[in-house]
Amino acid sequence: MKKKIIIGILCLWILTLLLFLYKETIQKNTSYELETIIQETENTVQSITKAKTKDSKLNREITKYIEEKQEEFLDFTKNKTSLYLLEREEFNIDTNIFETKEYLSVTMMTYQNGPSFSVPSNEIKTILWNTKKRRKSTIQDFLRSKDSLEPLRQEVFSLFEKECPHCLNSERFKQEFGEDSTSFFLTSTGFSFTVNPSLLQEDYHDYLIVSLPKKNPYLFYPEEKEEKEEDSQPETKKRVIDPSLPSIALTFDDGPSPYTEEILKILEENEVNATFFILGNKVTTYKEILKKSVANGNELGNHSYNHQWLSRLSTKELEKQIDQTQEILQKEIHYTPTFLRPTYGSTNRRITKNSHLEIALWTVDTKDWRIRNPDRIVLRATHNIKDFDIILMHDTYERSKDALKKIIPNLKKQGFQLVTLSELQEIKKIREYIKDASLNP
Ligand code: ZN
């Protein structure tokens, strides 16, 4: 009996240890954690979601800001007794982080409300942190030239005006733009600008957020400079992505093939981008086409080395299928995919665990591998399509190429913006962020 208990305890202990190790490996992949602390007293309730990064210097900046805000709040609400005994003073800080190659954008939204406040108080602050130089950055660090600031300000102002006509106090905006580093941050699709409600007309209490694409005439996206120096990843073309538009991703599997080049041309003519899940064994043959695809702004994903049924393979074989494809893409065109689309859309825990890539399936199957009539493919790709749909096609059939010529204009006419999978993810993130900001809490 005693033995059984001991074995039981031992098993439990091992299980806890394994879980702990598993958690550790997950956390290793990101350079920050978010932690929420709730403090309640008789008169106040505080909920603070705080970022803990790997950089102690940045952590101190974050803590300093939060403590300042907390102190202000406690000062403001001190000695005020509520007529309504049940109502408490509320203080809330929510944090979002956007991570790019060299920067962490930590955005903190403070919301205060309660008996002491005539209207809820909102504030947004961003710390744009250069993780290499370990210091704060401002717009000034990204300007193409000194003369870029004024046209940039006008452009951003007109974007805000479009978002909310006559909401912004233009004089104050003019004064603070470029000075106030707290309203500017980087995402993986470009630059974002925010305005605090204090800069807005009195009856407007939300935040405003607008975005500019990576390629724009005023600002340098940080990776852009490096790419030129290294001369490795080909330059991407200018394209404007608006996170507020309904967005979908076109994806093509099993290529490249003799049809890929023409598909690239169709995408280019329509000024849209797509994601291609490619097979490793085709990379060398179609090296130039893949380079062009990336140069045009398209994204490449991993679809195994030679289309074996991944979920049926041993772990070792499975890893080989994925790794070989990553390696050959790196070697031939200096490209590293971040998504894996398992063959036949068949996935399992082993694939998720061993691939080190994000699994990307689809929501709309055009069945172009089976349907021979291009018009029926068009119908499947354009009927009942909704925001954030991921459409599956193949760049290995002539009929798919023919259908695409009609699919893109049709989707555009329906108001959709066609983006890559990474862009789609980023749009989702920005939208959630905006939603959080305006619903907070
Ligand atoms: Zn396939």
mmCIF file of C-alpha atoms in Angstrom, residues 52-332:
data_model
loop_
_atom_site.group_PDB
_atom_site.id
_atom_site.type_symbol
_atom_site.label_atom_id
_atom_site.label_comp_id
_atom_site.label_asym_id
_atom_site.label_seq_id
_atom_site.Cartn_x
_atom_site.Cartn_y
_atom_site.Cartn_z
ATOM 1 C CA LYS A 52 8.084 41.351 -18.234
ATOM 2 C CA THR A 53 10.774 41.334 -20.919
ATOM 3 C CA LYS A 54 14.264 39.896 -21.040
ATOM 4 C CA ASP A 55 15.717 43.393 -20.809
ATOM 5 C CA SER A 56 15.923 44.677 -17.230
ATOM 6 C CA LYS A 57 16.393 48.232 -18.442
ATOM 7 C CA LEU A 58 13.128 48.124 -20.370
ATOM 8 C CA ASN A 59 11.409 46.469 -17.403
ATOM 9 C CA ARG A 60 12.452 49.414 -15.239
ATOM 10 C CA GLU A 61 10.932 51.851 -17.760
ATOM 11 C CA ILE A 62 7.684 49.908 -17.730
ATOM 12 C CA THR A 63 7.547 49.716 -13.935
ATOM 13 C CA LYS A 64 8.350 53.411 -13.615
ATOM 14 C CA TYR A 65 5.440 54.392 -15.850
ATOM 15 C CA ILE A 66 2.984 52.073 -14.143
ATOM 16 C CA GLU A 67 3.986 53.249 -10.673
ATOM 17 C CA GLU A 68 3.650 56.887 -11.709
ATOM 18 C CA LYS A 69 0.172 56.274 -13.042
ATOM 19 C CA GLN A 70 -0.799 54.321 -9.939
ATOM 20 C CA GLU A 71 0.416 57.094 -7.688
ATOM 21 C CA GLU A 72 -1.533 59.685 -9.675
ATOM 22 C CA PHE A 73 -4.627 57.562 -9.355
ATOM 23 C CA LEU A 74 -4.280 57.074 -5.616
ATOM 24 C CA ASP A 75 -3.610 60.781 -5.127
ATOM 25 C CA PHE A 76 -6.602 61.752 -7.199
ATOM 26 C CA THR A 77 -9.013 59.428 -5.456
ATOM 27 C CA LYS A 78 -7.638 59.941 -1.956
ATOM 28 C CA ASN A 79 -9.967 61.429 0.634
ATOM 29 C CA LYS A 80 -12.905 61.242 -1.681
ATOM 30 C CA THR A 81 -15.766 59.314 -0.226
ATOM 31 C CA SER A 82 -18.418 57.950 -2.429
ATOM 32 C CA LEU A 83 -22.054 58.719 -1.962
ATOM 33 C CA TYR A 84 -22.735 55.335 -3.371
ATOM 34 C CA LEU A 85 -21.007 53.048 -0.969
ATOM 35 C CA LEU A 86 -20.804 50.152 -3.350
ATOM 36 C CA GLU A 87 -18.980 52.036 -6.075
ATOM 37 C CA ARG A 88 -15.226 51.791 -5.988
ATOM 38 C CA GLU A 89 -12.540 53.719 -7.814
ATOM 39 C CA GLU A 90 -11.228 51.702 -10.711
ATOM 40 C CA PHE A 91 -7.746 51.631 -12.177
ATOM 41 C CA ASN A 92 -6.831 49.421 -15.084
ATOM 42 C CA ILE A 93 -3.696 49.054 -17.187
ATOM 43 C CA ASP A 94 -3.713 46.755 -20.170
ATOM 44 C CA THR A 95 -0.564 45.907 -22.111
ATOM 45 C CA ASN A 96 -0.008 44.786 -25.683
ATOM 46 C CA ILE A 97 3.315 43.978 -27.273
ATOM 47 C CA PHE A 98 4.312 44.015 -30.914
ATOM 48 C CA GLU A 99 7.588 42.325 -31.652
ATOM 49 C CA THR A 100 9.728 42.876 -34.745
ATOM 50 C CA LYS A 101 13.292 41.938 -35.520
ATOM 51 C CA GLU A 102 15.014 44.636 -33.488
ATOM 52 C CA TYR A 103 12.189 46.331 -31.658
ATOM 53 C CA LEU A 104 9.636 45.705 -28.976
ATOM 54 C CA SER A 105 6.650 48.047 -28.949
ATOM 55 C CA VAL A 106 5.092 47.972 -25.509
ATOM 56 C CA THR A 107 1.736 49.740 -25.535
ATOM 57 C CA MET A 108 0.037 50.388 -22.237
ATOM 58 C CA MET A 109 -3.531 51.569 -21.953
ATOM 59 C CA THR A 110 -4.669 53.138 -18.725
ATOM 60 C CA TYR A 111 -8.342 53.353 -17.915
ATOM 61 C CA GLN A 112 -9.703 55.025 -14.786
ATOM 62 C CA ASN A 113 -13.245 55.399 -13.624
ATOM 63 C CA GLY A 114 -15.301 55.654 -10.472
ATOM 64 C CA PRO A 115 -17.027 58.148 -8.200
ATOM 65 C CA SER A 116 -14.144 60.656 -8.445
ATOM 66 C CA PHE A 117 -14.246 60.780 -12.236
ATOM 67 C CA SER A 118 -16.820 62.848 -14.050
ATOM 68 C CA VAL A 119 -15.953 60.949 -17.237
ATOM 69 C CA PRO A 120 -13.816 57.804 -17.618
ATOM 70 C CA SER A 121 -10.176 58.634 -18.203
ATOM 71 C CA ASN A 122 -8.181 56.956 -20.970
ATOM 72 C CA GLU A 123 -4.523 57.174 -21.804
ATOM 73 C CA ILE A 124 -2.256 55.228 -24.114
ATOM 74 C CA LYS A 125 1.511 55.097 -23.914
ATOM 75 C CA THR A 126 3.993 53.250 -26.044
ATOM 76 C CA ILE A 127 7.579 52.445 -25.306
ATOM 77 C CA LEU A 128 9.290 51.678 -28.587
ATOM 78 C CA TRP A 129 12.377 49.804 -27.497
ATOM 79 C CA ASN A 130 15.429 49.042 -29.584
ATOM 80 C CA THR A 131 16.429 45.626 -28.255
ATOM 81 C CA LYS A 132 19.951 45.780 -29.696
ATOM 82 C CA LYS A 133 20.885 49.259 -28.528
ATOM 83 C CA ARG A 134 18.771 48.884 -25.386
ATOM 84 C CA ARG A 135 17.186 52.300 -25.610
ATOM 85 C CA LYS A 136 13.937 54.047 -26.489
ATOM 86 C CA SER A 137 13.349 55.066 -30.100
ATOM 87 C CA THR A 138 11.265 57.848 -31.582
ATOM 88 C CA ILE A 139 9.931 58.730 -35.021
ATOM 89 C CA GLN A 140 13.147 60.683 -35.593
ATOM 90 C CA ASP A 141 15.093 57.404 -35.740
ATOM 91 C CA PHE A 142 13.120 56.208 -38.756
ATOM 92 C CA LEU A 143 12.797 59.362 -40.874
ATOM 93 C CA ARG A 144 14.218 59.091 -44.374
ATOM 94 C CA SER A 145 15.354 62.695 -44.084
ATOM 95 C CA LYS A 146 14.731 65.678 -41.822
ATOM 96 C CA ASP A 147 12.307 67.063 -44.382
ATOM 97 C CA SER A 148 10.171 63.943 -44.152
ATOM 98 C CA LEU A 149 8.627 64.883 -40.820
ATOM 99 C CA GLU A 150 6.237 67.540 -42.109
ATOM 100 C CA PRO A 151 4.755 65.553 -45.031
ATOM 101 C CA LEU A 152 4.550 62.534 -42.705
ATOM 102 C CA ARG A 153 2.612 64.577 -40.186
ATOM 103 C CA GLN A 154 0.192 65.704 -42.889
ATOM 104 C CA GLU A 155 -0.270 62.146 -44.125
ATOM 105 C CA VAL A 156 -0.919 60.790 -40.626
ATOM 106 C CA PHE A 157 -3.280 63.662 -39.898
ATOM 107 C CA SER A 158 -5.292 62.920 -43.025
ATOM 108 C CA LEU A 159 -5.481 59.245 -42.006
ATOM 109 C CA PHE A 160 -6.858 60.263 -38.616
ATOM 110 C CA GLU A 161 -9.318 62.592 -40.330
ATOM 111 C CA LYS A 162 -10.491 59.729 -42.503
ATOM 112 C CA GLU A 163 -10.957 57.546 -39.441
ATOM 113 C CA CYS A 164 -12.800 60.211 -37.467
ATOM 114 C CA PRO A 165 -13.514 63.513 -39.273
ATOM 115 C CA HIS A 166 -12.931 66.673 -37.209
ATOM 116 C CA CYS A 167 -12.147 64.656 -34.072
ATOM 117 C CA LEU A 168 -8.570 65.734 -33.739
ATOM 118 C CA ASN A 169 -7.341 68.998 -32.304
ATOM 119 C CA SER A 170 -5.127 69.918 -35.251
ATOM 120 C CA GLU A 171 -3.092 72.601 -33.456
ATOM 121 C CA ARG A 172 -2.081 70.359 -30.593
ATOM 122 C CA PHE A 173 -1.452 67.498 -32.963
ATOM 123 C CA LYS A 174 0.879 69.734 -34.950
ATOM 124 C CA GLN A 175 2.802 70.685 -31.835
ATOM 125 C CA GLU A 176 3.138 67.221 -30.393
ATOM 126 C CA PHE A 177 3.735 65.170 -33.508
ATOM 127 C CA GLY A 178 7.290 63.952 -33.660
ATOM 128 C CA GLU A 179 7.948 65.217 -30.145
ATOM 129 C CA ASP A 180 5.669 62.847 -28.360
ATOM 130 C CA SER A 181 7.398 59.527 -28.806
ATOM 131 C CA THR A 182 4.702 57.713 -26.910
ATOM 132 C CA SER A 183 2.232 57.591 -29.755
ATOM 133 C CA PHE A 184 4.232 55.696 -32.351
ATOM 134 C CA PHE A 185 5.044 52.020 -32.687
ATOM 135 C CA LEU A 186 6.157 49.286 -35.081
ATOM 136 C CA THR A 187 4.318 46.174 -36.160
ATOM 137 C CA SER A 188 5.476 43.547 -38.599
ATOM 138 C CA THR A 189 3.392 45.155 -41.377
ATOM 139 C CA GLY A 190 4.523 48.721 -40.802
ATOM 140 C CA PHE A 191 4.133 51.774 -38.581
ATOM 141 C CA SER A 192 1.229 52.627 -36.302
ATOM 142 C CA PHE A 193 0.213 55.951 -34.801
ATOM 143 C CA THR A 194 -2.145 56.542 -31.915
ATOM 144 C CA VAL A 195 -3.743 59.598 -30.381
ATOM 145 C CA ASN A 196 -4.731 59.928 -26.785
ATOM 146 C CA PRO A 197 -8.332 60.938 -26.087
ATOM 147 C CA SER A 198 -6.895 64.114 -24.541
ATOM 148 C CA LEU A 199 -5.998 65.280 -28.054
ATOM 149 C CA LEU A 200 -9.490 64.616 -29.295
ATOM 150 C CA GLN A 201 -12.716 66.563 -29.086
ATOM 151 C CA GLU A 202 -14.409 66.341 -25.733
ATOM 152 C CA ASP A 203 -17.171 63.980 -26.654
ATOM 153 C CA TYR A 204 -14.779 61.431 -28.099
ATOM 154 C CA HIS A 205 -13.380 58.960 -25.593
ATOM 155 C CA ASP A 206 -11.817 56.234 -27.715
ATOM 156 C CA TYR A 207 -8.286 55.916 -28.955
ATOM 157 C CA LEU A 208 -7.564 56.420 -32.610
ATOM 158 C CA ILE A 209 -5.057 54.198 -34.332
ATOM 159 C CA VAL A 210 -3.893 54.415 -37.951
ATOM 160 C CA SER A 211 -1.175 52.555 -39.832
ATOM 161 C CA LEU A 212 1.303 53.151 -42.623
ATOM 162 C CA PRO A 213 2.843 50.297 -44.631
ATOM 163 C CA LYS A 214 6.488 49.246 -44.349
ATOM 164 C CA LYS A 215 7.282 50.918 -47.641
ATOM 165 C CA ASN A 216 6.371 54.563 -47.568
ATOM 166 C CA PRO A 217 8.063 57.765 -48.686
ATOM 167 C CA TYR A 218 8.736 59.134 -45.182
ATOM 168 C CA LEU A 219 9.965 56.352 -42.957
ATOM 169 C CA PHE A 220 12.519 53.576 -43.166
ATOM 170 C CA TYR A 221 11.350 50.241 -41.881
ATOM 171 C CA PRO A 222 14.310 48.985 -39.812
ATOM 172 C CA GLU A 223 14.845 45.690 -41.651
ATOM 173 C CA GLU A 224 14.860 47.502 -44.947
ATOM 174 C CA LYS A 225 18.280 49.058 -44.328
ATOM 175 C CA GLU A 226 19.827 45.768 -43.325
ATOM 176 C CA GLU A 227 18.457 43.920 -46.323
ATOM 177 C CA LYS A 228 20.161 46.371 -48.624
ATOM 178 C CA GLU A 229 23.477 45.896 -46.887
ATOM 179 C CA GLU A 230 23.279 42.121 -46.902
ATOM 180 C CA ASP A 231 21.797 42.027 -50.385
ATOM 181 C CA SER A 232 20.117 38.762 -49.477
ATOM 182 C CA GLN A 233 16.318 38.927 -49.221
ATOM 183 C CA PRO A 234 15.076 40.671 -52.344
ATOM 184 C CA GLU A 235 13.254 43.963 -51.836
ATOM 185 C CA THR A 236 9.506 43.856 -51.534
ATOM 186 C CA LYS A 237 7.247 46.096 -53.583
ATOM 187 C CA LYS A 238 5.203 48.965 -52.246
ATOM 188 C CA ARG A 239 1.699 47.968 -51.260
ATOM 189 C CA VAL A 240 -0.688 49.604 -48.875
ATOM 190 C CA ILE A 241 -2.391 47.417 -46.294
ATOM 191 C CA ASP A 242 -5.273 48.863 -44.339
ATOM 192 C CA PRO A 243 -5.927 46.797 -41.191
ATOM 193 C CA SER A 244 -9.499 48.038 -41.019
ATOM 194 C CA LEU A 245 -10.544 46.484 -44.354
ATOM 195 C CA PRO A 246 -12.085 42.985 -44.619
ATOM 196 C CA SER A 247 -9.084 40.793 -45.355
ATOM 197 C CA ILE A 248 -8.534 37.336 -46.766
ATOM 198 C CA ALA A 249 -5.551 35.232 -47.771
ATOM 199 C CA LEU A 250 -5.154 33.316 -51.015
ATOM 200 C CA THR A 251 -2.921 30.275 -50.598
ATOM 201 C CA PHE A 252 -1.460 27.947 -53.201
ATOM 202 C CA ASP A 253 -0.173 24.445 -52.434
ATOM 203 C CA ASP A 254 2.121 21.899 -54.072
ATOM 204 C CA GLY A 255 4.120 24.245 -56.315
ATOM 205 C CA PRO A 256 6.099 25.709 -57.837
ATOM 206 C CA SER A 257 5.124 24.412 -61.255
ATOM 207 C CA PRO A 258 5.197 25.634 -64.862
ATOM 208 C CA TYR A 259 2.042 27.659 -64.031
ATOM 209 C CA THR A 260 3.502 29.522 -61.079
ATOM 210 C CA GLU A 261 5.157 32.244 -63.113
ATOM 211 C CA GLU A 262 1.909 33.223 -64.756
ATOM 212 C CA ILE A 263 0.114 33.133 -61.418
ATOM 213 C CA LEU A 264 2.716 35.554 -60.064
ATOM 214 C CA LYS A 265 2.024 37.814 -63.007
ATOM 215 C CA ILE A 266 -1.722 37.787 -62.322
ATOM 216 C CA LEU A 267 -1.108 38.652 -58.670
ATOM 217 C CA GLU A 268 1.254 41.442 -59.650
ATOM 218 C CA GLU A 269 -1.126 42.950 -62.201
ATOM 219 C CA ASN A 270 -3.861 43.011 -59.586
ATOM 220 C CA GLU A 271 -1.495 44.384 -56.928
ATOM 221 C CA VAL A 272 -2.209 41.638 -54.423
ATOM 222 C CA ASN A 273 -0.066 39.066 -52.623
ATOM 223 C CA ALA A 274 -0.560 35.440 -51.702
ATOM 224 C CA THR A 275 1.105 32.646 -49.761
ATOM 225 C CA PHE A 276 2.667 29.663 -51.520
ATOM 226 C CA PHE A 277 3.121 26.390 -49.659
ATOM 227 C CA ILE A 278 5.918 24.818 -51.576
ATOM 228 C CA LEU A 279 7.565 21.425 -51.798
ATOM 229 C CA GLY A 280 11.248 21.265 -50.946
ATOM 230 C CA ASN A 281 12.142 19.030 -53.867
ATOM 231 C CA LYS A 282 11.039 21.700 -56.333
ATOM 232 C CA VAL A 283 13.071 24.550 -54.878
ATOM 233 C CA THR A 284 16.254 24.162 -56.910
ATOM 234 C CA THR A 285 14.432 23.833 -60.237
ATOM 235 C CA TYR A 286 12.260 26.870 -59.598
ATOM 236 C CA LYS A 287 14.784 28.920 -57.682
ATOM 237 C CA GLU A 288 14.434 32.046 -59.837
ATOM 238 C CA ILE A 289 10.639 31.952 -59.732
ATOM 239 C CA LEU A 290 10.666 31.642 -55.945
ATOM 240 C CA LYS A 291 13.034 34.595 -55.687
ATOM 241 C CA LYS A 292 10.728 36.643 -57.861
ATOM 242 C CA SER A 293 7.726 35.566 -55.820
ATOM 243 C CA VAL A 294 9.321 36.829 -52.614
ATOM 244 C CA ALA A 295 10.538 40.007 -54.316
ATOM 245 C CA ASN A 296 6.952 40.708 -55.327
ATOM 246 C CA GLY A 297 5.879 40.532 -51.674
ATOM 247 C CA ASN A 298 4.468 37.023 -51.587
ATOM 248 C CA GLU A 299 5.039 34.671 -48.689
ATOM 249 C CA LEU A 300 6.417 31.136 -48.828
ATOM 250 C CA GLY A 301 5.385 28.330 -46.515
ATOM 251 C CA ASN A 302 6.573 24.776 -45.972
ATOM 252 C CA HIS A 303 4.476 21.939 -47.443
ATOM 253 C CA SER A 304 6.959 19.059 -46.810
ATOM 254 C CA TYR A 305 9.794 17.877 -49.027
ATOM 255 C CA ASN A 306 7.993 15.555 -51.418
ATOM 256 C CA HIS A 307 4.377 15.567 -50.331
ATOM 257 C CA GLN A 308 4.416 12.580 -48.048
ATOM 258 C CA TRP A 309 1.464 12.117 -45.730
ATOM 259 C CA LEU A 310 3.076 13.780 -42.720
ATOM 260 C CA SER A 311 0.685 12.533 -40.054
ATOM 261 C CA ARG A 312 1.518 8.939 -41.029
ATOM 262 C CA LEU A 313 5.290 9.310 -40.728
ATOM 263 C CA SER A 314 7.549 8.536 -37.790
ATOM 264 C CA THR A 315 8.816 11.534 -35.862
ATOM 265 C CA LYS A 316 12.222 11.190 -37.478
ATOM 266 C CA GLU A 317 10.872 11.022 -41.028
ATOM 267 C CA LEU A 318 8.488 13.833 -40.282
ATOM 268 C CA GLU A 319 11.256 16.123 -39.069
ATOM 269 C CA LYS A 320 13.316 15.289 -42.137
ATOM 270 C CA GLN A 321 10.458 16.285 -44.477
ATOM 271 C CA ILE A 322 10.123 19.649 -42.765
ATOM 272 C CA ASP A 323 13.758 20.453 -42.043
ATOM 273 C CA GLN A 324 15.014 19.565 -45.523
ATOM 274 C CA THR A 325 12.534 22.023 -47.011
ATOM 275 C CA GLN A 326 13.545 24.774 -44.578
ATOM 276 C CA GLU A 327 17.211 24.145 -45.305
ATOM 277 C CA ILE A 328 16.995 24.139 -49.077
ATOM 278 C CA LEU A 329 14.968 27.363 -49.095
ATOM 279 C CA GLN A 330 17.536 28.970 -46.842
ATOM 280 C CA LYS A 331 20.382 27.758 -48.999
ATOM 281 C CA GLU A 332 18.909 28.620 -52.400
#
